[in-house]
Every structure is written in C-alpha cells, then in structure tokens.
Amino acid sequence: KYIENPLIVNHRKFDLRVWVFVTDLNPLTIWFWNKPYIRFPAADYDDKNLDDRFIHLTNNSVAKNCQHLKIVGDGNMWYIEQLEEYLKVQYGRDIWNEELKQKIKNIIIYSLQSVQDMLDGRKGSMEMLGYDIMIDDQFNPWLIEVNSSPTMEFSTGVTKTLATNVMESVVKVVSDY
C-alpha cells in the first residue's frame, strides 16, 4: 500500500533505517541500535507526481542519478537527533521519544515474532537486519521492508559514523554476551 499521507520534513518525504541485531530466535533476543538514520529522496514531495522515483524513493543508488538533485543534510541523510530537533520545533514536543521510538520497536518485535517459528534457529547464529520505516502525518510508523543484508557502506558522513558505531557494538554484543 502506498502511504498517502507521509510526514513531510523540509518539503520531502523520508524513511528511517533502523538496524537490529538478532542473536537468538528462541527466546527471541533483539538488540536495537538506538541511532537510526533518516533518508530523504532526491526531490521535493509532490503527491500529484507518483511516477517520479526521485520524489518517492529514498535509496542513495536511485538519488545519485537525479538530474535536479537538491541535497538535504549530508547526502540526503540526517542523524536521528536532527529529526528529533525538527519535530520539537515544528510540533512543540518530543514526538520521537514520546511516541515514535516505542511504536517502531513494537513493529520490529511483532515482525520477528511473526516469523520466528518459521526460521531454523541454530545456537550461535545471529543476523543483522535493516528495517526501513516511514512515518505518516499522524505519527504512525509503517514498515516498508526488512533488509537481511543491510548496507554498511560509507556513502555519507552520516552512514560512515553510524555504520562504524554499529559494527563496534555488534562486536561488543558478540564478545560480551
């Protein structure tokens, strides 16, 4: 289903990439990376132009081919703190921490619970997943897709910082737990 009422930030729709690390399926053990990043498409939102992928897709590999590219943030990406601040200024409250963060965690938990009995879990196996989440204008998160091999490419300063920190955290989880 196309999300007809996306939350618009700086004239753009956006999604969040949320990394999670699953270290066991039974009992389900999920490690949430608390610093998702925000991805913007290459062009401003226009709900009358559904055919323009540069308006509707946030993937960097799509955006780099846009002839009328207008950059938002660092390579069309923001840190979560930038979105938090934007929402506080626009709406006068901390929507990320008061509403969105827990709703997104619930989506991730429910999605993994829905498939955990269908997956062959072996002790010592683990999986890094990348959840892509959109937010609508009523602050409801929507699951767009789950990537079983999320990119850790340093395509922007944002991804360089965060991917490095995520991988350090994964090593810590594996070695300490």
mmCIF file with all atom_site columns, C-alpha atoms in Angstrom:
data_model
loop_
_atom_site.group_PDB
_atom_site.id
_atom_site.type_symbol
_atom_site.label_atom_id
_atom_site.label_alt_id
_atom_site.label_comp_id
_atom_site.label_asym_id
_atom_site.label_entity_id
_atom_site.label_seq_id
_atom_site.pdbx_PDB_ins_code
_atom_site.Cartn_x
_atom_site.Cartn_y
_atom_site.Cartn_z
_atom_site.occupancy
_atom_site.B_iso_or_equiv
_atom_site.pdbx_formal_charge
_atom_site.auth_seq_id
_atom_site.auth_comp_id
_atom_site.auth_asym_id
_atom_site.auth_atom_id
_atom_site.pdbx_PDB_model_num
ATOM 1   C CA . LYS A 1 1   ? 0.000  0.000   0.000   1.00 0.00 ? 1   LYS A CA 1
ATOM 2   C CA . TYR A 1 2   ? 1.259  3.456   -0.851  1.00 0.00 ? 2   TYR A CA 1
ATOM 3   C CA . ILE A 1 3   ? 1.346  5.707   2.197   1.00 0.00 ? 3   ILE A CA 1
ATOM 4   C CA . GLU A 1 4   ? -0.882 8.549   1.070   1.00 0.00 ? 4   GLU A CA 1
ATOM 5   C CA . ASN A 1 5   ? -0.190 10.911  3.954   1.00 0.00 ? 5   ASN A CA 1
ATOM 6   C CA . PRO A 1 6   ? 3.558  10.769  4.643   1.00 0.00 ? 6   PRO A CA 1
ATOM 7   C CA . LEU A 1 7   ? 5.056  13.098  7.202   1.00 0.00 ? 7   LEU A CA 1
ATOM 8   C CA . ILE A 1 8   ? 6.885  15.771  5.224   1.00 0.00 ? 8   ILE A CA 1
ATOM 9   C CA . VAL A 1 9   ? 10.154 17.256  6.512   1.00 0.00 ? 9   VAL A CA 1
ATOM 10  C CA . ASN A 1 10  ? 11.727 20.163  4.622   1.00 0.00 ? 10  ASN A CA 1
ATOM 11  C CA . HIS A 1 11  ? 9.375  19.503  1.674   1.00 0.00 ? 11  HIS A CA 1
ATOM 12  C CA . ARG A 1 12  ? 10.470 15.837  1.469   1.00 0.00 ? 12  ARG A CA 1
ATOM 13  C CA . LYS A 1 13  ? 9.052  12.540  2.481   1.00 0.00 ? 13  LYS A CA 1
ATOM 14  C CA . PHE A 1 14  ? 11.589 10.324  4.237   1.00 0.00 ? 14  PHE A CA 1
ATOM 15  C CA . ASP A 1 15  ? 12.197 6.983   5.825   1.00 0.00 ? 15  ASP A CA 1
ATOM 16  C CA . LEU A 1 16  ? 14.286 5.730   8.709   1.00 0.00 ? 16  LEU A CA 1
ATOM 17  C CA . ARG A 1 17  ? 16.812 2.907   8.555   1.00 0.00 ? 17  ARG A CA 1
ATOM 18  C CA . VAL A 1 18  ? 16.774 1.080   11.877  1.00 0.00 ? 18  VAL A CA 1
ATOM 19  C CA . TRP A 1 19  ? 19.434 -1.560  12.488  1.00 0.00 ? 19  TRP A CA 1
ATOM 20  C CA . VAL A 1 20  ? 18.699 -4.518  14.714  1.00 0.00 ? 20  VAL A CA 1
ATOM 21  C CA . PHE A 1 21  ? 20.849 -7.468  15.660  1.00 0.00 ? 21  PHE A CA 1
ATOM 22  C CA . VAL A 1 22  ? 19.114 -10.781 16.390  1.00 0.00 ? 22  VAL A CA 1
ATOM 23  C CA . THR A 1 23  ? 21.218 -13.168 18.459  1.00 0.00 ? 23  THR A CA 1
ATOM 24  C CA . ASP A 1 24  ? 18.596 -15.824 19.184  1.00 0.00 ? 24  ASP A CA 1
ATOM 25  C CA . LEU A 1 25  ? 15.175 -16.835 17.911  1.00 0.00 ? 25  LEU A CA 1
ATOM 26  C CA . ASN A 1 26  ? 14.078 -18.833 20.934  1.00 0.00 ? 26  ASN A CA 1
ATOM 27  C CA . PRO A 1 27  ? 13.921 -16.987 23.169  1.00 0.00 ? 27  PRO A CA 1
ATOM 28  C CA . LEU A 1 28  ? 13.744 -14.095 20.742  1.00 0.00 ? 28  LEU A CA 1
ATOM 29  C CA . THR A 1 29  ? 16.686 -11.809 21.535  1.00 0.00 ? 29  THR A CA 1
ATOM 30  C CA . ILE A 1 30  ? 16.816 -8.487  19.705  1.00 0.00 ? 30  ILE A CA 1
ATOM 31  C CA . TRP A 1 31  ? 19.413 -5.746  20.097  1.00 0.00 ? 31  TRP A CA 1
ATOM 32  C CA . PHE A 1 32  ? 18.123 -2.388  18.880  1.00 0.00 ? 32  PHE A CA 1
ATOM 33  C CA . TRP A 1 33  ? 20.562 0.201   17.603  1.00 0.00 ? 33  TRP A CA 1
ATOM 34  C CA . ASN A 1 34  ? 19.178 3.413   19.124  1.00 0.00 ? 34  ASN A CA 1
ATOM 35  C CA . LYS A 1 35  ? 20.547 5.691   16.398  1.00 0.00 ? 35  LYS A CA 1
ATOM 36  C CA . PRO A 1 36  ? 18.585 5.127   13.196  1.00 0.00 ? 36  PRO A CA 1
ATOM 37  C CA . TYR A 1 37  ? 19.255 7.499   10.347  1.00 0.00 ? 37  TYR A CA 1
ATOM 38  C CA . ILE A 1 38  ? 16.882 9.414   8.131   1.00 0.00 ? 38  ILE A CA 1
ATOM 39  C CA . ARG A 1 39  ? 16.964 9.085   4.335   1.00 0.00 ? 39  ARG A CA 1
ATOM 40  C CA . PHE A 1 40  ? 15.434 11.668  2.038   1.00 0.00 ? 40  PHE A CA 1
ATOM 41  C CA . PRO A 1 41  ? 14.647 11.296  -1.666  1.00 0.00 ? 41  PRO A CA 1
ATOM 42  C CA . ALA A 1 42  ? 16.424 13.492  -4.217  1.00 0.00 ? 42  ALA A CA 1
ATOM 43  C CA . ALA A 1 43  ? 13.493 15.838  -4.890  1.00 0.00 ? 43  ALA A CA 1
ATOM 44  C CA . ASP A 1 44  ? 10.711 17.616  -3.024  1.00 0.00 ? 44  ASP A CA 1
ATOM 45  C CA . TYR A 1 45  ? 7.462  15.758  -2.382  1.00 0.00 ? 45  TYR A CA 1
ATOM 46  C CA . ASP A 1 46  ? 4.620  16.082  -4.885  1.00 0.00 ? 46  ASP A CA 1
ATOM 47  C CA . ASP A 1 47  ? 1.626  13.800  -4.427  1.00 0.00 ? 47  ASP A CA 1
ATOM 48  C CA . LYS A 1 48  ? 0.453  14.600  -7.966  1.00 0.00 ? 48  LYS A CA 1
ATOM 49  C CA . ASN A 1 49  ? 3.556  13.036  -9.492  1.00 0.00 ? 49  ASN A CA 1
ATOM 50  C CA . LEU A 1 50  ? 3.610  9.387   -8.435  1.00 0.00 ? 50  LEU A CA 1
ATOM 51  C CA . ASP A 1 51  ? 5.774  8.303   -11.368 1.00 0.00 ? 51  ASP A CA 1
ATOM 52  C CA . ASP A 1 52  ? 8.864  10.277  -10.380 1.00 0.00 ? 52  ASP A CA 1
ATOM 53  C CA . ARG A 1 53  ? 11.055 7.881   -8.421  1.00 0.00 ? 53  ARG A CA 1
ATOM 54  C CA . PHE A 1 54  ? 13.316 10.764  -7.326  1.00 0.00 ? 54  PHE A CA 1
ATOM 55  C CA . ILE A 1 55  ? 10.392 12.147  -5.299  1.00 0.00 ? 55  ILE A CA 1
ATOM 56  C CA . HIS A 1 56  ? 9.303  8.878   -3.728  1.00 0.00 ? 56  HIS A CA 1
ATOM 57  C CA . LEU A 1 57  ? 12.380 6.635   -3.275  1.00 0.00 ? 57  LEU A CA 1
ATOM 58  C CA . THR A 1 58  ? 14.983 7.336   -0.614  1.00 0.00 ? 58  THR A CA 1
ATOM 59  C CA . ASN A 1 59  ? 17.608 4.892   -1.861  1.00 0.00 ? 59  ASN A CA 1
ATOM 60  C CA . ASN A 1 60  ? 21.002 6.545   -2.485  1.00 0.00 ? 60  ASN A CA 1
ATOM 61  C CA . SER A 1 61  ? 21.602 4.411   -5.577  1.00 0.00 ? 61  SER A CA 1
ATOM 62  C CA . VAL A 1 62  ? 18.458 5.966   -7.112  1.00 0.00 ? 62  VAL A CA 1
ATOM 63  C CA . ALA A 1 63  ? 19.081 9.543   -5.929  1.00 0.00 ? 63  ALA A CA 1
ATOM 64  C CA . LYS A 1 64  ? 22.575 9.778   -7.424  1.00 0.00 ? 64  LYS A CA 1
ATOM 65  C CA . ASN A 1 65  ? 21.031 9.631   -10.922 1.00 0.00 ? 65  ASN A CA 1
ATOM 66  C CA . CYS A 1 66  ? 18.679 12.573  -10.385 1.00 0.00 ? 66  CYS A CA 1
ATOM 67  C CA . GLN A 1 67  ? 19.250 15.477  -12.789 1.00 0.00 ? 67  GLN A CA 1
ATOM 68  C CA . HIS A 1 68  ? 17.620 18.043  -10.456 1.00 0.00 ? 68  HIS A CA 1
ATOM 69  C CA . LEU A 1 69  ? 19.188 16.775  -7.220  1.00 0.00 ? 69  LEU A CA 1
ATOM 70  C CA . LYS A 1 70  ? 18.745 19.065  -4.211  1.00 0.00 ? 70  LYS A CA 1
ATOM 71  C CA . ILE A 1 71  ? 20.671 17.869  -1.172  1.00 0.00 ? 71  ILE A CA 1
ATOM 72  C CA . VAL A 1 72  ? 19.103 17.889  2.293   1.00 0.00 ? 72  VAL A CA 1
ATOM 73  C CA . GLY A 1 73  ? 21.533 17.365  5.162   1.00 0.00 ? 73  GLY A CA 1
ATOM 74  C CA . ASP A 1 74  ? 24.584 15.219  4.457   1.00 0.00 ? 74  ASP A CA 1
ATOM 75  C CA . GLY A 1 75  ? 23.925 13.440  1.163   1.00 0.00 ? 75  GLY A CA 1
ATOM 76  C CA . ASN A 1 76  ? 20.155 13.468  1.780   1.00 0.00 ? 76  ASN A CA 1
ATOM 77  C CA . MET A 1 77  ? 20.597 11.923  5.204   1.00 0.00 ? 77  MET A CA 1
ATOM 78  C CA . TRP A 1 78  ? 20.115 13.122  8.741   1.00 0.00 ? 78  TRP A CA 1
ATOM 79  C CA . TYR A 1 79  ? 21.082 11.791  12.130  1.00 0.00 ? 79  TYR A CA 1
ATOM 80  C CA . ILE A 1 80  ? 18.107 10.940  14.351  1.00 0.00 ? 80  ILE A CA 1
ATOM 81  C CA . GLU A 1 81  ? 18.968 13.920  16.562  1.00 0.00 ? 81  GLU A CA 1
ATOM 82  C CA . GLN A 1 82  ? 18.270 16.242  13.621  1.00 0.00 ? 82  GLN A CA 1
ATOM 83  C CA . LEU A 1 83  ? 14.820 14.736  13.135  1.00 0.00 ? 83  LEU A CA 1
ATOM 84  C CA . GLU A 1 84  ? 14.169 14.925  16.884  1.00 0.00 ? 84  GLU A CA 1
ATOM 85  C CA . GLU A 1 85  ? 15.017 18.628  16.896  1.00 0.00 ? 85  GLU A CA 1
ATOM 86  C CA . TYR A 1 86  ? 12.963 19.335  13.768  1.00 0.00 ? 86  TYR A CA 1
ATOM 87  C CA . LEU A 1 87  ? 9.891  17.638  15.283  1.00 0.00 ? 87  LEU A CA 1
ATOM 88  C CA . LYS A 1 88  ? 10.314 19.506  18.582  1.00 0.00 ? 88  LYS A CA 1
ATOM 89  C CA . VAL A 1 89  ? 10.477 22.854  16.779  1.00 0.00 ? 89  VAL A CA 1
ATOM 90  C CA . GLN A 1 90  ? 7.584  22.090  14.409  1.00 0.00 ? 90  GLN A CA 1
ATOM 91  C CA . TYR A 1 91  ? 5.219  20.387  16.866  1.00 0.00 ? 91  TYR A CA 1
ATOM 92  C CA . GLY A 1 92  ? 6.326  21.681  20.268  1.00 0.00 ? 92  GLY A CA 1
ATOM 93  C CA . ARG A 1 93  ? 7.008  18.291  21.818  1.00 0.00 ? 93  ARG A CA 1
ATOM 94  C CA . ASP A 1 94  ? 9.397  15.358  21.752  1.00 0.00 ? 94  ASP A CA 1
ATOM 95  C CA . ILE A 1 95  ? 7.490  13.133  19.326  1.00 0.00 ? 95  ILE A CA 1
ATOM 96  C CA . TRP A 1 96  ? 10.453 10.811  18.715  1.00 0.00 ? 96  TRP A CA 1
ATOM 97  C CA . ASN A 1 97  ? 10.900 9.802   22.355  1.00 0.00 ? 97  ASN A CA 1
ATOM 98  C CA . GLU A 1 98  ? 7.263  10.161  23.438  1.00 0.00 ? 98  GLU A CA 1
ATOM 99  C CA . GLU A 1 99  ? 5.680  8.221   20.571  1.00 0.00 ? 99  GLU A CA 1
ATOM 100 C CA . LEU A 1 100 ? 7.710  7.036   17.645  1.00 0.00 ? 100 LEU A CA 1
ATOM 101 C CA . LYS A 1 101 ? 10.612 5.140   19.206  1.00 0.00 ? 101 LYS A CA 1
ATOM 102 C CA . GLN A 1 102 ? 8.431  2.629   21.079  1.00 0.00 ? 102 GLN A CA 1
ATOM 103 C CA . LYS A 1 103 ? 6.000  2.202   18.172  1.00 0.00 ? 103 LYS A CA 1
ATOM 104 C CA . ILE A 1 104 ? 8.917  1.357   15.879  1.00 0.00 ? 104 ILE A CA 1
ATOM 105 C CA . LYS A 1 105 ? 10.342 -1.109  18.399  1.00 0.00 ? 105 LYS A CA 1
ATOM 106 C CA . ASN A 1 106 ? 6.932  -2.776  18.591  1.00 0.00 ? 106 ASN A CA 1
ATOM 107 C CA . ILE A 1 107 ? 6.783  -3.134  14.798  1.00 0.00 ? 107 ILE A CA 1
ATOM 108 C CA . ILE A 1 108 ? 10.207 -4.786  14.829  1.00 0.00 ? 108 ILE A CA 1
ATOM 109 C CA . ILE A 1 109 ? 9.304  -7.134  17.686  1.00 0.00 ? 109 ILE A CA 1
ATOM 110 C CA . TYR A 1 110 ? 5.963  -8.132  16.118  1.00 0.00 ? 110 TYR A CA 1
ATOM 111 C CA . SER A 1 111 ? 7.529  -8.723  12.714  1.00 0.00 ? 111 SER A CA 1
ATOM 112 C CA . LEU A 1 112 ? 10.191 -11.002 14.189  1.00 0.00 ? 112 LEU A CA 1
ATOM 113 C CA . GLN A 1 113 ? 7.665  -12.820 16.375  1.00 0.00 ? 113 GLN A CA 1
ATOM 114 C CA . SER A 1 114 ? 5.536  -13.480 13.291  1.00 0.00 ? 114 SER A CA 1
ATOM 115 C CA . VAL A 1 115 ? 8.346  -15.419 11.580  1.00 0.00 ? 115 VAL A CA 1
ATOM 116 C CA . GLN A 1 116 ? 10.407 -16.843 14.432  1.00 0.00 ? 116 GLN A CA 1
ATOM 117 C CA . ASP A 1 117 ? 8.724  -20.277 14.264  1.00 0.00 ? 117 ASP A CA 1
ATOM 118 C CA . MET A 1 118 ? 9.362  -20.491 10.515  1.00 0.00 ? 118 MET A CA 1
ATOM 119 C CA . LEU A 1 119 ? 13.102 -19.887 10.772  1.00 0.00 ? 119 LEU A CA 1
ATOM 120 C CA . ASP A 1 120 ? 15.682 -22.500 11.633  1.00 0.00 ? 120 ASP A CA 1
ATOM 121 C CA . GLY A 1 121 ? 17.446 -21.017 14.605  1.00 0.00 ? 121 GLY A CA 1
ATOM 122 C CA . ARG A 1 122 ? 20.799 -22.531 15.443  1.00 0.00 ? 122 ARG A CA 1
ATOM 123 C CA . LYS A 1 123 ? 22.574 -21.715 18.658  1.00 0.00 ? 123 LYS A CA 1
ATOM 124 C CA . GLY A 1 124 ? 25.363 -19.260 17.934  1.00 0.00 ? 124 GLY A CA 1
ATOM 125 C CA . SER A 1 125 ? 23.698 -17.934 14.768  1.00 0.00 ? 125 SER A CA 1
ATOM 126 C CA . MET A 1 126 ? 22.932 -14.260 14.506  1.00 0.00 ? 126 MET A CA 1
ATOM 127 C CA . GLU A 1 127 ? 21.606 -11.797 11.950  1.00 0.00 ? 127 GLU A CA 1
ATOM 128 C CA . MET A 1 128 ? 21.930 -8.063  11.337  1.00 0.00 ? 128 MET A CA 1
ATOM 129 C CA . LEU A 1 129 ? 18.740 -6.604  9.842   1.00 0.00 ? 129 LEU A CA 1
ATOM 130 C CA . GLY A 1 130 ? 17.913 -3.185  8.424   1.00 0.00 ? 130 GLY A CA 1
ATOM 131 C CA . TYR A 1 131 ? 14.321 -2.070  8.934   1.00 0.00 ? 131 TYR A CA 1
ATOM 132 C CA . ASP A 1 132 ? 13.015 0.691   6.681   1.00 0.00 ? 132 ASP A CA 1
ATOM 133 C CA . ILE A 1 133 ? 10.212 2.627   8.361   1.00 0.00 ? 133 ILE A CA 1
ATOM 134 C CA . MET A 1 134 ? 8.109  5.537   7.084   1.00 0.00 ? 134 MET A CA 1
ATOM 135 C CA . ILE A 1 135 ? 6.131  7.900   9.305   1.00 0.00 ? 135 ILE A CA 1
ATOM 136 C CA . ASP A 1 136 ? 2.741  9.291   8.332   1.00 0.00 ? 136 ASP A CA 1
ATOM 137 C CA . ASP A 1 137 ? 1.388  12.719  9.218   1.00 0.00 ? 137 ASP A CA 1
ATOM 138 C CA . GLN A 1 138 ? -0.396 11.278  12.272  1.00 0.00 ? 138 GLN A CA 1
ATOM 139 C CA . PHE A 1 139 ? 2.963  9.956   13.594  1.00 0.00 ? 139 PHE A CA 1
ATOM 140 C CA . ASN A 1 140 ? 2.209  6.331   12.785  1.00 0.00 ? 140 ASN A CA 1
ATOM 141 C CA . PRO A 1 141 ? 5.206  4.295   11.682  1.00 0.00 ? 141 PRO A CA 1
ATOM 142 C CA . TRP A 1 142 ? 4.837  1.954   8.699   1.00 0.00 ? 142 TRP A CA 1
ATOM 143 C CA . LEU A 1 143 ? 7.122  -0.959  7.921   1.00 0.00 ? 143 LEU A CA 1
ATOM 144 C CA . ILE A 1 144 ? 8.354  -0.611  4.332   1.00 0.00 ? 144 ILE A CA 1
ATOM 145 C CA . GLU A 1 145 ? 10.804 -3.502  4.195   1.00 0.00 ? 145 GLU A CA 1
ATOM 146 C CA . VAL A 1 146 ? 13.298 -5.586  6.138   1.00 0.00 ? 146 VAL A CA 1
ATOM 147 C CA . ASN A 1 147 ? 16.764 -6.000  4.646   1.00 0.00 ? 147 ASN A CA 1
ATOM 148 C CA . SER A 1 148 ? 18.579 -9.169  5.626   1.00 0.00 ? 148 SER A CA 1
ATOM 149 C CA . SER A 1 149 ? 21.911 -7.759  4.469   1.00 0.00 ? 149 SER A CA 1
ATOM 150 C CA . PRO A 1 150 ? 21.682 -4.022  5.113   1.00 0.00 ? 150 PRO A CA 1
ATOM 151 C CA . THR A 1 151 ? 24.430 -1.972  3.550   1.00 0.00 ? 151 THR A CA 1
ATOM 152 C CA . MET A 1 152 ? 27.151 -0.670  5.805   1.00 0.00 ? 152 MET A CA 1
ATOM 153 C CA . GLU A 1 153 ? 28.658 1.418   3.014   1.00 0.00 ? 153 GLU A CA 1
ATOM 154 C CA . PHE A 1 154 ? 30.102 4.798   3.955   1.00 0.00 ? 154 PHE A CA 1
ATOM 155 C CA . SER A 1 155 ? 28.041 6.665   1.346   1.00 0.00 ? 155 SER A CA 1
ATOM 156 C CA . THR A 1 156 ? 27.792 9.813   3.504   1.00 0.00 ? 156 THR A CA 1
ATOM 157 C CA . GLY A 1 157 ? 29.320 11.157  6.679   1.00 0.00 ? 157 GLY A CA 1
ATOM 158 C CA . VAL A 1 158 ? 26.168 10.024  8.482   1.00 0.00 ? 158 VAL A CA 1
ATOM 159 C CA . THR A 1 159 ? 26.499 6.406   7.378   1.00 0.00 ? 159 THR A CA 1
ATOM 160 C CA . LYS A 1 160 ? 30.256 6.405   7.975   1.00 0.00 ? 160 LYS A CA 1
ATOM 161 C CA . THR A 1 161 ? 29.779 7.458   11.596  1.00 0.00 ? 161 THR A CA 1
ATOM 162 C CA . LEU A 1 162 ? 26.793 5.247   12.312  1.00 0.00 ? 162 LEU A CA 1
ATOM 163 C CA . ALA A 1 163 ? 27.904 2.105   10.452  1.00 0.00 ? 163 ALA A CA 1
ATOM 164 C CA . THR A 1 164 ? 31.251 2.232   12.245  1.00 0.00 ? 164 THR A CA 1
ATOM 165 C CA . ASN A 1 165 ? 29.491 2.532   15.619  1.00 0.00 ? 165 ASN A CA 1
ATOM 166 C CA . VAL A 1 166 ? 27.030 -0.250  14.772  1.00 0.00 ? 166 VAL A CA 1
ATOM 167 C CA . MET A 1 167 ? 29.808 -2.656  13.852  1.00 0.00 ? 167 MET A CA 1
ATOM 168 C CA . GLU A 1 168 ? 31.704 -1.831  17.048  1.00 0.00 ? 168 GLU A CA 1
ATOM 169 C CA . SER A 1 169 ? 28.512 -2.519  19.013  1.00 0.00 ? 169 SER A CA 1
ATOM 170 C CA . VAL A 1 170 ? 27.983 -5.843  17.236  1.00 0.00 ? 170 VAL A CA 1
ATOM 171 C CA . VAL A 1 171 ? 31.494 -6.944  18.198  1.00 0.00 ? 171 VAL A CA 1
ATOM 172 C CA . LYS A 1 172 ? 30.774 -5.940  21.804  1.00 0.00 ? 172 LYS A CA 1
ATOM 173 C CA . VAL A 1 173 ? 27.498 -7.888  21.852  1.00 0.00 ? 173 VAL A CA 1
ATOM 174 C CA . VAL A 1 174 ? 29.105 -10.993 20.343  1.00 0.00 ? 174 VAL A CA 1
ATOM 175 C CA . SER A 1 175 ? 32.071 -10.915 22.711  1.00 0.00 ? 175 SER A CA 1
ATOM 176 C CA . ASP A 1 176 ? 30.285 -9.845  25.911  1.00 0.00 ? 176 ASP A CA 1
ATOM 177 C CA . TYR A 1 177 ? 27.001 -11.733 25.697  1.00 0.00 ? 177 TYR A CA 1
#
